């Protein structure tokens, strides 16, 4: 057996540094995008500016940001041909992440630049993908509600357009700000499971659509992006603040995982959860629901019983619920933002590529003699 980092075997690569990266970093429980603190970006930036930052490693100047905003905006729309075909895909009893995974993969079939390895073509594809994932999510929701596709509007932000395309009504400024902040918080997170998946696919020199499709499939799982939907289902099942403590204690006694808690890297708290907690409090109070109070009671109980802290998926659930977003769209919305980070990782991988090819340590029997089927 070649030399391996023994501590990593069957431990989900814990502690393994798989590549160098200049996109985002977790340092002493703080999250930075290209060197900028996430809290600072959440308060002051926009999703579009953050995408530019992740892709270029620096904040844009005013004219660069205006150009980038326009480029993203111009790429949000889905052609009539695509809408017609995508509306024919099944939506009944279909999880939107499964639909999105298929739809993104299908988009490559219409894109004549999808197989190009020219930088300029790849940049065009990156813009298309980043701009269109949200449009696809909105199309899915409207299709299953038997509603018409809503086109994006020029001169409006990505967050404004997503909410408009989803609901068919102009969103108010507060909702746009909240949603934009959620997009910023979810845009990238160092070598998370789905970014790693995207990089592994890109490392075979496969195309952007293939790498993003891999990443969507990875984000879908309940141990990763799928946890935000599971959190809201748990809140709805618990029903009241008074039930929270006993429900959680019973779940922990039964060795169940409480969704939205724990993290491979953050052991002293996820900074994104702190921002989302503040947003959840305001939104739930405004909506007159108990979901923030219930979340807080769960948070206190999981901390005292298990010493675990909430991750990004915990308070985002009550934020999205307060905004009237259907539960099973929480993870697709995560993908709507995270596609920007995946693309930054894919480009970084292409720029200094060596194919990912780890080893497996054989634990089965060896030197077995083949027995013909009739003699077994
Ligand atoms: N509820 C109850 N116990 C937990 C939880 C949880 N949410 N998370 C971890 N633990 C326990 C584990 O059972 C384990 O206990 P043990 O040592 O007695 O066996 C211990 O804490 C260590 O946890 P691991 O599972 O080894 O942590 P790991 O780093 O492998 O997994 C993960 C991290 C997947 C996030 C895990 O904490 C988890 O499953 N959380 C719930 C799902 C979730 O919220 N996922 C979203 C993560 S954020 C994101 O991906 C966007």
Short mmCIF file of C-alpha atoms and ligand atoms in Angstrom, two decimals:
data_model
loop_
_atom_site.label_atom_id
_atom_site.label_comp_id
_atom_site.label_asym_id
_atom_site.label_seq_id
_atom_site.Cartn_x
_atom_site.Cartn_y
_atom_site.Cartn_z
CA UNK A 1 0.00 0.00 0.00
CA UNK A 2 1.28 3.43 -0.94
CA UNK A 3 1.86 5.93 1.83
CA UNK A 4 -1.49 7.26 3.11
CA UNK A 5 -2.66 9.65 5.79
CA UNK A 6 -3.98 6.86 8.01
CA UNK A 7 -6.18 9.18 10.09
CA UNK A 8 -8.27 9.89 6.98
CA UNK A 9 -9.24 6.32 6.12
CA UNK A 10 -13.01 5.86 6.47
CA UNK A 11 -13.17 9.21 8.25
CA UNK A 12 -14.61 11.26 5.41
CA UNK A 13 -11.13 12.68 4.64
CA UNK A 14 -11.22 14.55 7.95
CA UNK A 15 -8.13 16.69 8.35
CA UNK A 16 -6.97 16.09 4.78
CA UNK A 17 -5.91 19.17 2.83
CA UNK A 18 -6.80 18.21 -0.75
CA UNK A 19 -5.74 21.36 -2.62
CA UNK A 20 -4.59 24.93 -2.23
CA UNK A 21 -7.32 27.52 -2.81
CA UNK A 22 -7.71 31.27 -3.05
CA UNK A 23 -11.51 31.38 -3.10
CA UNK A 24 -12.70 31.17 0.49
CA UNK A 25 -11.16 30.22 3.80
CA UNK A 26 -12.15 29.27 7.32
CA UNK A 27 -9.67 30.70 9.80
CA UNK A 28 -10.23 30.45 13.56
CA UNK A 29 -14.00 29.94 13.11
CA UNK A 30 -14.24 32.95 10.79
CA UNK A 31 -15.27 32.65 7.15
CA UNK A 32 -13.64 34.79 4.48
CA UNK A 33 -14.43 35.08 0.76
CA UNK A 34 -11.18 36.04 -0.98
CA UNK A 35 -9.99 37.59 2.26
CA UNK A 36 -13.21 39.48 3.14
CA UNK A 37 -15.10 38.57 6.30
CA UNK A 38 -18.51 37.03 5.58
CA UNK A 39 -20.31 39.30 8.07
CA UNK A 40 -18.88 42.36 6.32
CA UNK A 41 -20.00 41.11 2.91
CA UNK A 42 -23.44 40.08 4.21
CA UNK A 43 -24.01 43.58 5.54
CA UNK A 44 -22.52 45.67 2.77
CA UNK A 45 -22.26 43.74 -0.47
CA UNK A 46 -24.63 42.25 -3.05
CA UNK A 47 -24.77 38.72 -4.42
CA UNK A 48 -23.56 39.90 -7.83
CA UNK A 49 -20.57 41.65 -6.27
CA UNK A 50 -19.75 38.52 -4.26
CA UNK A 51 -19.85 36.36 -7.39
CA UNK A 52 -17.43 38.78 -9.05
CA UNK A 53 -15.20 38.57 -5.96
CA UNK A 54 -15.23 34.76 -5.91
CA UNK A 55 -14.40 34.56 -9.61
CA UNK A 56 -11.78 37.30 -9.73
CA UNK A 57 -10.28 37.31 -6.25
CA UNK A 58 -10.96 41.04 -5.81
CA UNK A 59 -13.89 43.41 -5.46
CA UNK A 60 -14.99 45.07 -8.72
CA UNK A 61 -14.68 48.77 -9.48
CA UNK A 62 -18.02 50.54 -10.11
CA UNK A 63 -17.88 50.16 -13.93
CA UNK A 64 -16.83 46.51 -13.66
CA UNK A 65 -19.72 45.77 -11.29
CA UNK A 66 -22.22 47.50 -13.56
CA UNK A 67 -21.00 45.45 -16.53
CA UNK A 68 -21.11 42.23 -14.51
CA UNK A 69 -24.62 42.97 -13.18
CA UNK A 70 -25.80 43.49 -16.75
CA UNK A 71 -24.12 40.31 -17.99
CA UNK A 72 -25.68 38.18 -15.25
CA UNK A 73 -29.06 39.82 -15.79
CA UNK A 74 -28.90 39.25 -19.56
CA UNK A 75 -28.21 35.55 -18.99
CA UNK A 76 -31.11 34.89 -16.60
CA UNK A 77 -33.79 34.40 -19.21
CA UNK A 78 -34.78 30.98 -20.55
CA UNK A 79 -35.70 30.81 -24.23
CA UNK A 80 -39.25 29.84 -25.22
CA UNK A 81 -37.90 26.58 -26.64
CA UNK A 82 -36.22 25.65 -23.36
CA UNK A 83 -39.24 26.66 -21.26
CA UNK A 84 -41.56 24.59 -23.42
CA UNK A 85 -39.40 21.50 -23.16
CA UNK A 86 -38.63 21.88 -19.45
CA UNK A 87 -42.33 22.35 -18.68
CA UNK A 88 -42.87 18.84 -20.04
CA UNK A 89 -40.58 17.25 -17.42
CA UNK A 90 -42.40 15.52 -14.56
CA UNK A 91 -42.89 17.61 -11.41
CA UNK A 92 -45.39 15.46 -9.50
CA UNK A 93 -43.72 13.54 -6.67
CA UNK A 94 -40.42 14.81 -7.98
CA UNK A 95 -37.97 16.48 -5.63
CA UNK A 96 -36.96 19.86 -7.11
CA UNK A 97 -33.28 19.00 -6.56
CA UNK A 98 -33.70 15.92 -8.77
CA UNK A 99 -35.46 18.08 -11.37
CA UNK A 100 -32.77 20.76 -11.13
CA UNK A 101 -29.97 18.19 -11.49
CA UNK A 102 -31.59 16.93 -14.70
CA UNK A 103 -32.49 20.39 -16.02
CA UNK A 104 -28.95 21.74 -15.54
CA UNK A 105 -27.56 18.69 -17.31
CA UNK A 106 -30.05 19.25 -20.16
CA UNK A 107 -28.99 22.88 -20.52
CA UNK A 108 -25.64 21.67 -21.86
CA UNK A 109 -27.42 20.17 -24.86
CA UNK A 110 -28.51 23.63 -26.00
CA UNK A 111 -25.16 25.27 -25.32
CA UNK A 112 -22.75 25.14 -28.26
CA UNK A 113 -19.93 26.34 -25.99
CA UNK A 114 -20.47 23.62 -23.40
CA UNK A 115 -17.59 21.44 -24.60
CA UNK A 116 -15.12 24.24 -25.33
CA UNK A 117 -11.96 24.55 -23.26
CA UNK A 118 -11.29 28.13 -24.42
CA UNK A 119 -11.22 30.57 -21.48
CA UNK A 120 -13.63 33.03 -23.12
CA UNK A 121 -16.15 30.28 -23.90
CA UNK A 122 -15.90 28.85 -20.42
CA UNK A 123 -16.52 32.31 -18.99
CA UNK A 124 -19.69 32.60 -21.09
CA UNK A 125 -20.85 29.18 -19.88
CA UNK A 126 -20.09 30.16 -16.27
CA UNK A 127 -22.27 33.26 -16.61
CA UNK A 128 -25.09 31.26 -18.18
CA UNK A 129 -25.03 28.60 -15.50
CA UNK A 130 -24.83 31.03 -12.59
CA UNK A 131 -27.59 33.20 -14.00
CA UNK A 132 -29.91 30.36 -14.97
CA UNK A 133 -29.95 27.98 -12.00
CA UNK A 134 -32.30 30.34 -10.13
CA UNK A 135 -34.46 30.77 -13.24
CA UNK A 136 -34.77 26.98 -13.47
CA UNK A 137 -35.77 26.72 -9.81
CA UNK A 138 -38.45 29.37 -10.34
CA UNK A 139 -39.64 27.62 -13.51
CA UNK A 140 -39.95 24.32 -11.65
CA UNK A 141 -42.14 25.90 -8.97
CA UNK A 142 -44.36 27.73 -11.43
CA UNK A 143 -44.71 24.65 -13.61
CA UNK A 144 -45.87 22.46 -10.74
CA UNK A 145 -48.36 25.16 -9.79
CA UNK A 146 -49.57 25.22 -13.43
CA UNK A 147 -48.46 28.85 -13.71
CA UNK A 148 -46.73 30.58 -16.60
CA UNK A 149 -42.98 31.20 -16.72
CA UNK A 150 -42.06 34.74 -15.65
CA UNK A 151 -39.19 36.40 -17.56
CA UNK A 152 -36.45 38.31 -15.75
CA UNK A 153 -36.51 42.10 -15.93
CA UNK A 154 -33.59 44.25 -17.03
CA UNK A 155 -32.15 46.67 -14.49
CA UNK A 156 -33.23 44.61 -11.49
CA UNK A 157 -30.98 42.68 -9.15
CA UNK A 158 -30.52 38.92 -9.19
CA UNK A 159 -32.39 38.61 -5.85
CA UNK A 160 -35.27 40.80 -7.07
CA UNK A 161 -35.58 38.82 -10.27
CA UNK A 162 -35.49 35.44 -8.54
CA UNK A 163 -38.35 36.39 -6.17
CA UNK A 164 -40.29 37.92 -9.05
CA UNK A 165 -39.81 34.90 -11.30
CA UNK A 166 -40.85 32.62 -8.44
CA UNK A 167 -43.93 34.46 -7.20
CA UNK A 168 -45.01 36.49 -10.23
CA UNK A 169 -45.36 39.64 -8.09
CA UNK A 170 -42.87 42.42 -7.49
CA UNK A 171 -41.02 41.75 -4.22
CA UNK A 172 -40.72 44.46 -1.55
CA UNK A 173 -37.31 45.95 -0.78
CA UNK A 174 -37.00 44.18 2.62
CA UNK A 175 -37.58 40.73 1.09
CA UNK A 176 -35.03 41.46 -1.63
CA UNK A 177 -32.44 42.51 0.98
CA UNK A 178 -33.07 39.41 3.11
CA UNK A 179 -32.89 37.11 0.11
CA UNK A 180 -29.76 38.80 -1.25
CA UNK A 181 -28.08 38.33 2.14
CA UNK A 182 -29.03 34.62 2.09
CA UNK A 183 -27.48 34.30 -1.36
CA UNK A 184 -24.26 35.95 -0.13
CA UNK A 185 -24.05 33.66 2.91
CA UNK A 186 -24.47 30.51 0.80
CA UNK A 187 -22.20 31.40 -2.13
CA UNK A 188 -19.08 29.48 -1.13
CA UNK A 189 -17.57 27.54 1.73
CA UNK A 190 -14.04 26.33 1.13
CA UNK A 191 -13.78 22.62 0.32
CA UNK A 192 -17.32 21.57 1.25
CA UNK A 193 -18.70 18.28 -0.04
CA UNK A 194 -20.33 19.65 -3.21
CA UNK A 195 -17.41 21.94 -4.14
CA UNK A 196 -15.09 18.96 -3.75
CA UNK A 197 -17.43 16.92 -5.93
CA UNK A 198 -17.34 19.66 -8.60
CA UNK A 199 -13.54 19.76 -8.41
CA UNK A 200 -13.22 15.99 -8.70
CA UNK A 201 -15.36 16.01 -11.86
CA UNK A 202 -13.44 19.00 -13.28
CA UNK A 203 -10.14 17.26 -12.50
CA UNK A 204 -10.88 14.71 -15.23
CA UNK A 205 -11.10 17.78 -17.52
CA UNK A 206 -14.80 17.25 -17.92
CA UNK A 207 -16.93 20.33 -18.72
CA UNK A 208 -18.59 22.92 -16.47
CA UNK A 209 -22.10 21.46 -16.86
CA UNK A 210 -20.88 18.01 -15.82
CA UNK A 211 -19.06 19.39 -12.79
CA UNK A 212 -22.04 21.53 -11.68
CA UNK A 213 -24.41 18.60 -12.20
CA UNK A 214 -22.18 16.46 -9.94
CA UNK A 215 -22.22 19.21 -7.34
CA UNK A 216 -26.03 19.54 -7.40
CA UNK A 217 -26.34 15.80 -6.79
CA UNK A 218 -23.98 16.13 -3.83
CA UNK A 219 -25.66 19.20 -2.33
CA UNK A 220 -29.00 17.35 -2.42
CA UNK A 221 -28.07 14.97 0.41
CA UNK A 222 -29.47 15.59 3.91
CA UNK A 223 -26.01 15.65 5.49
CA UNK A 224 -25.14 18.63 3.25
CA UNK A 225 -27.52 21.15 1.63
CA UNK A 226 -30.59 18.98 2.09
CA UNK A 227 -30.51 19.68 5.83
CA UNK A 228 -32.31 23.06 5.56
CA UNK A 229 -35.52 21.43 4.30
CA UNK A 230 -35.24 18.74 7.00
CA UNK A 231 -34.92 21.46 9.67
CA UNK A 232 -38.22 23.04 8.64
CA UNK A 233 -39.96 19.66 8.60
CA UNK A 234 -38.69 19.14 12.14
CA UNK A 235 -40.00 22.56 13.27
CA UNK A 236 -43.41 21.79 11.80
CA UNK A 237 -43.45 18.42 13.53
CA UNK A 238 -42.46 19.90 16.91
CA UNK A 239 -45.27 22.47 16.51
CA UNK A 240 -44.79 24.51 19.72
CA UNK A 241 -41.97 26.04 21.77
CA UNK A 242 -43.09 23.97 24.76
CA UNK A 243 -42.61 20.70 22.86
CA UNK A 244 -39.10 21.56 21.65
CA UNK A 245 -36.94 20.47 24.58
CA UNK A 246 -38.57 17.07 25.10
CA UNK A 247 -38.67 16.36 21.35
CA UNK A 248 -34.94 17.04 20.96
CA UNK A 249 -33.97 15.10 24.08
CA UNK A 250 -35.92 12.12 22.84
CA UNK A 251 -34.33 12.35 19.37
CA UNK A 252 -30.86 12.48 20.88
CA UNK A 253 -31.62 9.57 23.22
CA UNK A 254 -32.63 7.59 20.14
CA UNK A 255 -29.25 8.48 18.57
CA UNK A 256 -30.94 10.49 15.83
CA UNK A 257 -29.16 13.39 14.22
CA UNK A 258 -30.74 16.79 14.71
CA UNK A 259 -30.65 18.44 11.31
CA UNK A 260 -28.95 21.82 11.08
CA UNK A 261 -26.44 21.05 13.86
CA UNK A 262 -22.80 20.09 13.84
CA UNK A 263 -20.06 20.78 11.34
CA UNK A 264 -16.86 19.10 10.25
CA UNK A 265 -14.83 22.29 10.51
CA UNK A 266 -16.65 24.69 12.86
CA UNK A 267 -16.61 23.33 16.37
CA UNK A 268 -17.30 26.71 18.03
CA UNK A 269 -20.13 27.88 15.82
CA UNK A 270 -20.82 28.68 12.19
CA UNK A 271 -20.61 32.47 11.58
CA UNK A 272 -23.30 32.24 8.89
CA UNK A 273 -25.74 30.77 11.41
CA UNK A 274 -25.27 33.82 13.64
CA UNK A 275 -26.24 36.19 10.82
CA UNK A 276 -29.22 34.01 9.88
CA UNK A 277 -30.34 33.78 13.52
CA UNK A 278 -30.73 37.57 13.65
CA UNK A 279 -32.69 37.52 10.39
CA UNK A 280 -34.90 34.67 11.59
CA UNK A 281 -35.76 36.56 14.78
CA UNK A 282 -36.90 39.67 12.92
CA UNK A 283 -38.80 37.79 10.20
CA UNK A 284 -40.59 35.41 12.57
CA UNK A 285 -41.56 38.27 14.88
CA UNK A 286 -42.89 40.23 11.91
CA UNK A 287 -44.80 37.18 10.68
CA UNK A 288 -46.18 36.53 14.19
CA UNK A 289 -44.89 32.91 14.24
CA UNK A 290 -43.11 30.97 16.97
CA UNK A 291 -40.51 29.43 14.67
CA UNK A 292 -37.66 31.61 15.90
CA UNK A 293 -38.50 30.92 19.56
CA UNK A 294 -38.83 27.23 18.75
CA UNK A 295 -35.50 27.26 16.91
CA UNK A 296 -33.86 29.00 19.85
CA UNK A 297 -35.23 26.38 22.27
CA UNK A 298 -33.89 23.61 20.00
CA UNK A 299 -30.54 25.41 19.73
CA UNK A 300 -30.25 25.72 23.54
CA UNK A 301 -31.20 22.07 24.04
CA UNK A 302 -28.81 20.65 21.43
CA UNK A 303 -26.02 22.79 22.90
CA UNK A 304 -26.65 21.73 26.48
CA UNK A 305 -27.30 18.06 25.71
CA UNK A 306 -24.76 17.44 22.97
CA UNK A 307 -22.46 20.47 22.82
CA UNK A 308 -23.29 21.01 19.14
CA UNK A 309 -23.94 24.39 17.53
CA UNK A 310 -26.20 25.29 14.59
CA UNK A 311 -24.80 25.39 11.07
CA UNK A 312 -25.94 27.48 8.07
CA UNK A 313 -28.93 25.23 7.44
CA UNK A 314 -30.60 25.71 10.84
CA UNK A 315 -31.84 29.30 10.94
CA UNK A 316 -32.11 29.59 7.15
CA UNK A 317 -35.11 27.25 7.39
CA UNK A 318 -37.25 29.66 9.43
CA UNK A 319 -36.01 32.58 7.30
CA UNK A 320 -37.23 30.93 4.07
CA UNK A 321 -40.44 29.77 5.73
CA UNK A 322 -41.19 33.34 6.84
CA UNK A 323 -40.73 34.42 3.22
CA UNK A 324 -43.39 31.93 2.11
CA UNK A 325 -40.95 29.77 0.15
CA UNK A 326 -42.04 26.12 -0.26
CA UNK A 327 -40.01 23.75 1.93
CA UNK A 328 -38.55 21.65 -0.84
CA UNK A 329 -37.17 24.75 -2.58
CA UNK A 330 -34.76 25.54 0.28
CA UNK A 331 -32.00 23.32 -1.09
CA UNK A 332 -32.51 24.42 -4.73
CA UNK A 333 -32.18 28.01 -3.46
CA UNK A 334 -28.92 26.98 -1.81
CA UNK A 335 -27.82 25.70 -5.25
CA UNK A 336 -28.97 28.98 -6.87
CA UNK A 337 -26.29 30.73 -4.85
CA UNK A 338 -23.66 28.00 -4.45
CA UNK A 339 -23.33 27.47 -8.19
CA UNK A 340 -21.19 30.63 -8.15
CA UNK A 341 -18.77 29.07 -5.67
CA UNK A 342 -18.70 25.75 -7.53
CA UNK A 343 -17.75 27.59 -10.69
CA UNK A 344 -14.94 29.44 -8.91
CA UNK A 345 -13.66 26.05 -7.70
CA UNK A 346 -13.96 24.47 -11.15
CA UNK A 347 -11.92 27.29 -12.71
CA UNK A 348 -9.34 27.06 -9.95
CA UNK A 349 -9.12 23.31 -10.54
CA UNK A 350 -8.66 23.78 -14.31
CA UNK A 351 -5.93 26.36 -13.66
CA UNK A 352 -3.62 23.93 -11.84
CA UNK A 353 -5.13 20.58 -12.60
CA UNK A 354 -4.00 17.13 -11.67
CA UNK A 355 -6.64 14.42 -11.72
CA UNK A 356 -7.95 13.39 -8.27
CA UNK A 357 -7.15 9.73 -7.83
CA UNK A 358 -6.81 8.59 -4.21
CA UNK A 359 -6.29 4.99 -3.15
CA UNK A 360 -8.56 2.49 -1.41
CA UNK A 361 -7.13 0.14 1.18
CA UNK A 362 -8.19 -3.40 0.31
CA UNK A 363 -9.94 -5.20 3.19
CA UNK A 364 -11.39 -8.24 1.36
CA UNK A 365 -10.00 -11.68 0.63
CA UNK A 366 -7.24 -12.12 -1.93
CA UNK A 367 -6.02 -14.79 -4.35
CA UNK A 368 -9.43 -16.47 -4.68
CA UNK A 369 -9.70 -19.17 -7.32
CA UNK A 370 -12.38 -18.70 -9.98
CA UNK A 371 -15.14 -21.34 -9.73
CA UNK A 372 -17.32 -21.96 -12.82
CA UNK A 373 -20.94 -20.96 -12.25
CA UNK A 374 -22.22 -24.56 -12.43
CA UNK A 375 -19.92 -25.57 -9.53
CA UNK A 376 -20.78 -22.77 -7.07
N1 LIG B 1 -27.20 15.65 15.78
C1 LIG B 1 -26.81 14.74 16.70
N2 LIG B 1 -25.55 14.30 16.82
C2 LIG B 1 -24.66 14.79 15.96
C3 LIG B 1 -25.00 15.73 14.98
C4 LIG B 1 -26.32 16.16 14.91
N3 LIG B 1 -26.69 17.06 14.01
N4 LIG B 1 -23.88 16.07 14.28
C5 LIG B 1 -22.90 15.34 14.79
N5 LIG B 1 -23.36 14.58 15.82
C6 LIG B 1 -22.58 13.67 16.63
C7 LIG B 1 -22.26 12.41 15.84
O1 LIG B 1 -23.24 11.43 15.99
C8 LIG B 1 -20.95 12.01 16.45
O2 LIG B 1 -21.22 11.43 17.70
P1 LIG B 1 -20.42 10.15 18.19
O3 LIG B 1 -18.99 10.60 18.29
O4 LIG B 1 -21.05 9.82 19.48
O5 LIG B 1 -20.61 9.10 17.12
C9 LIG B 1 -20.27 13.33 16.75
O6 LIG B 1 -21.33 14.28 16.91
C10 LIG B 1 -19.35 13.80 15.62
O7 LIG B 1 -20.12 13.96 14.45
P2 LIG B 1 -19.74 13.42 13.03
O8 LIG B 1 -20.96 12.86 12.39
O9 LIG B 1 -18.54 12.56 13.14
O10 LIG B 1 -19.36 14.74 12.32
P3 LIG B 1 -18.97 14.86 10.81
O11 LIG B 1 -17.93 15.89 10.73
O12 LIG B 1 -18.68 13.54 10.21
O13 LIG B 1 -20.33 15.37 10.14
C11 LIG B 1 -22.15 16.75 9.74
C12 LIG B 1 -20.66 16.71 10.05
C13 LIG B 1 -22.44 15.90 8.51
C14 LIG B 1 -22.51 18.19 9.43
C15 LIG B 1 -22.94 16.24 10.95
O14 LIG B 1 -22.74 17.12 12.04
C16 LIG B 1 -24.42 16.09 10.67
O15 LIG B 1 -24.83 15.04 10.17
N6 LIG B 1 -25.25 17.14 10.96
C17 LIG B 1 -26.66 17.08 10.63
C18 LIG B 1 -26.89 17.36 9.14
C19 LIG B 1 -26.62 18.80 8.78
O16 LIG B 1 -27.05 19.71 9.47
N7 LIG B 1 -25.91 18.99 7.67
C20 LIG B 1 -25.61 20.31 7.15
C21 LIG B 1 -24.18 20.66 7.40
S1 LIG B 1 -23.80 22.30 6.80
C22 LIG B 1 -23.73 22.08 5.11
O17 LIG B 1 -23.34 21.06 4.62
C23 LIG B 1 -24.22 23.15 4.29
#
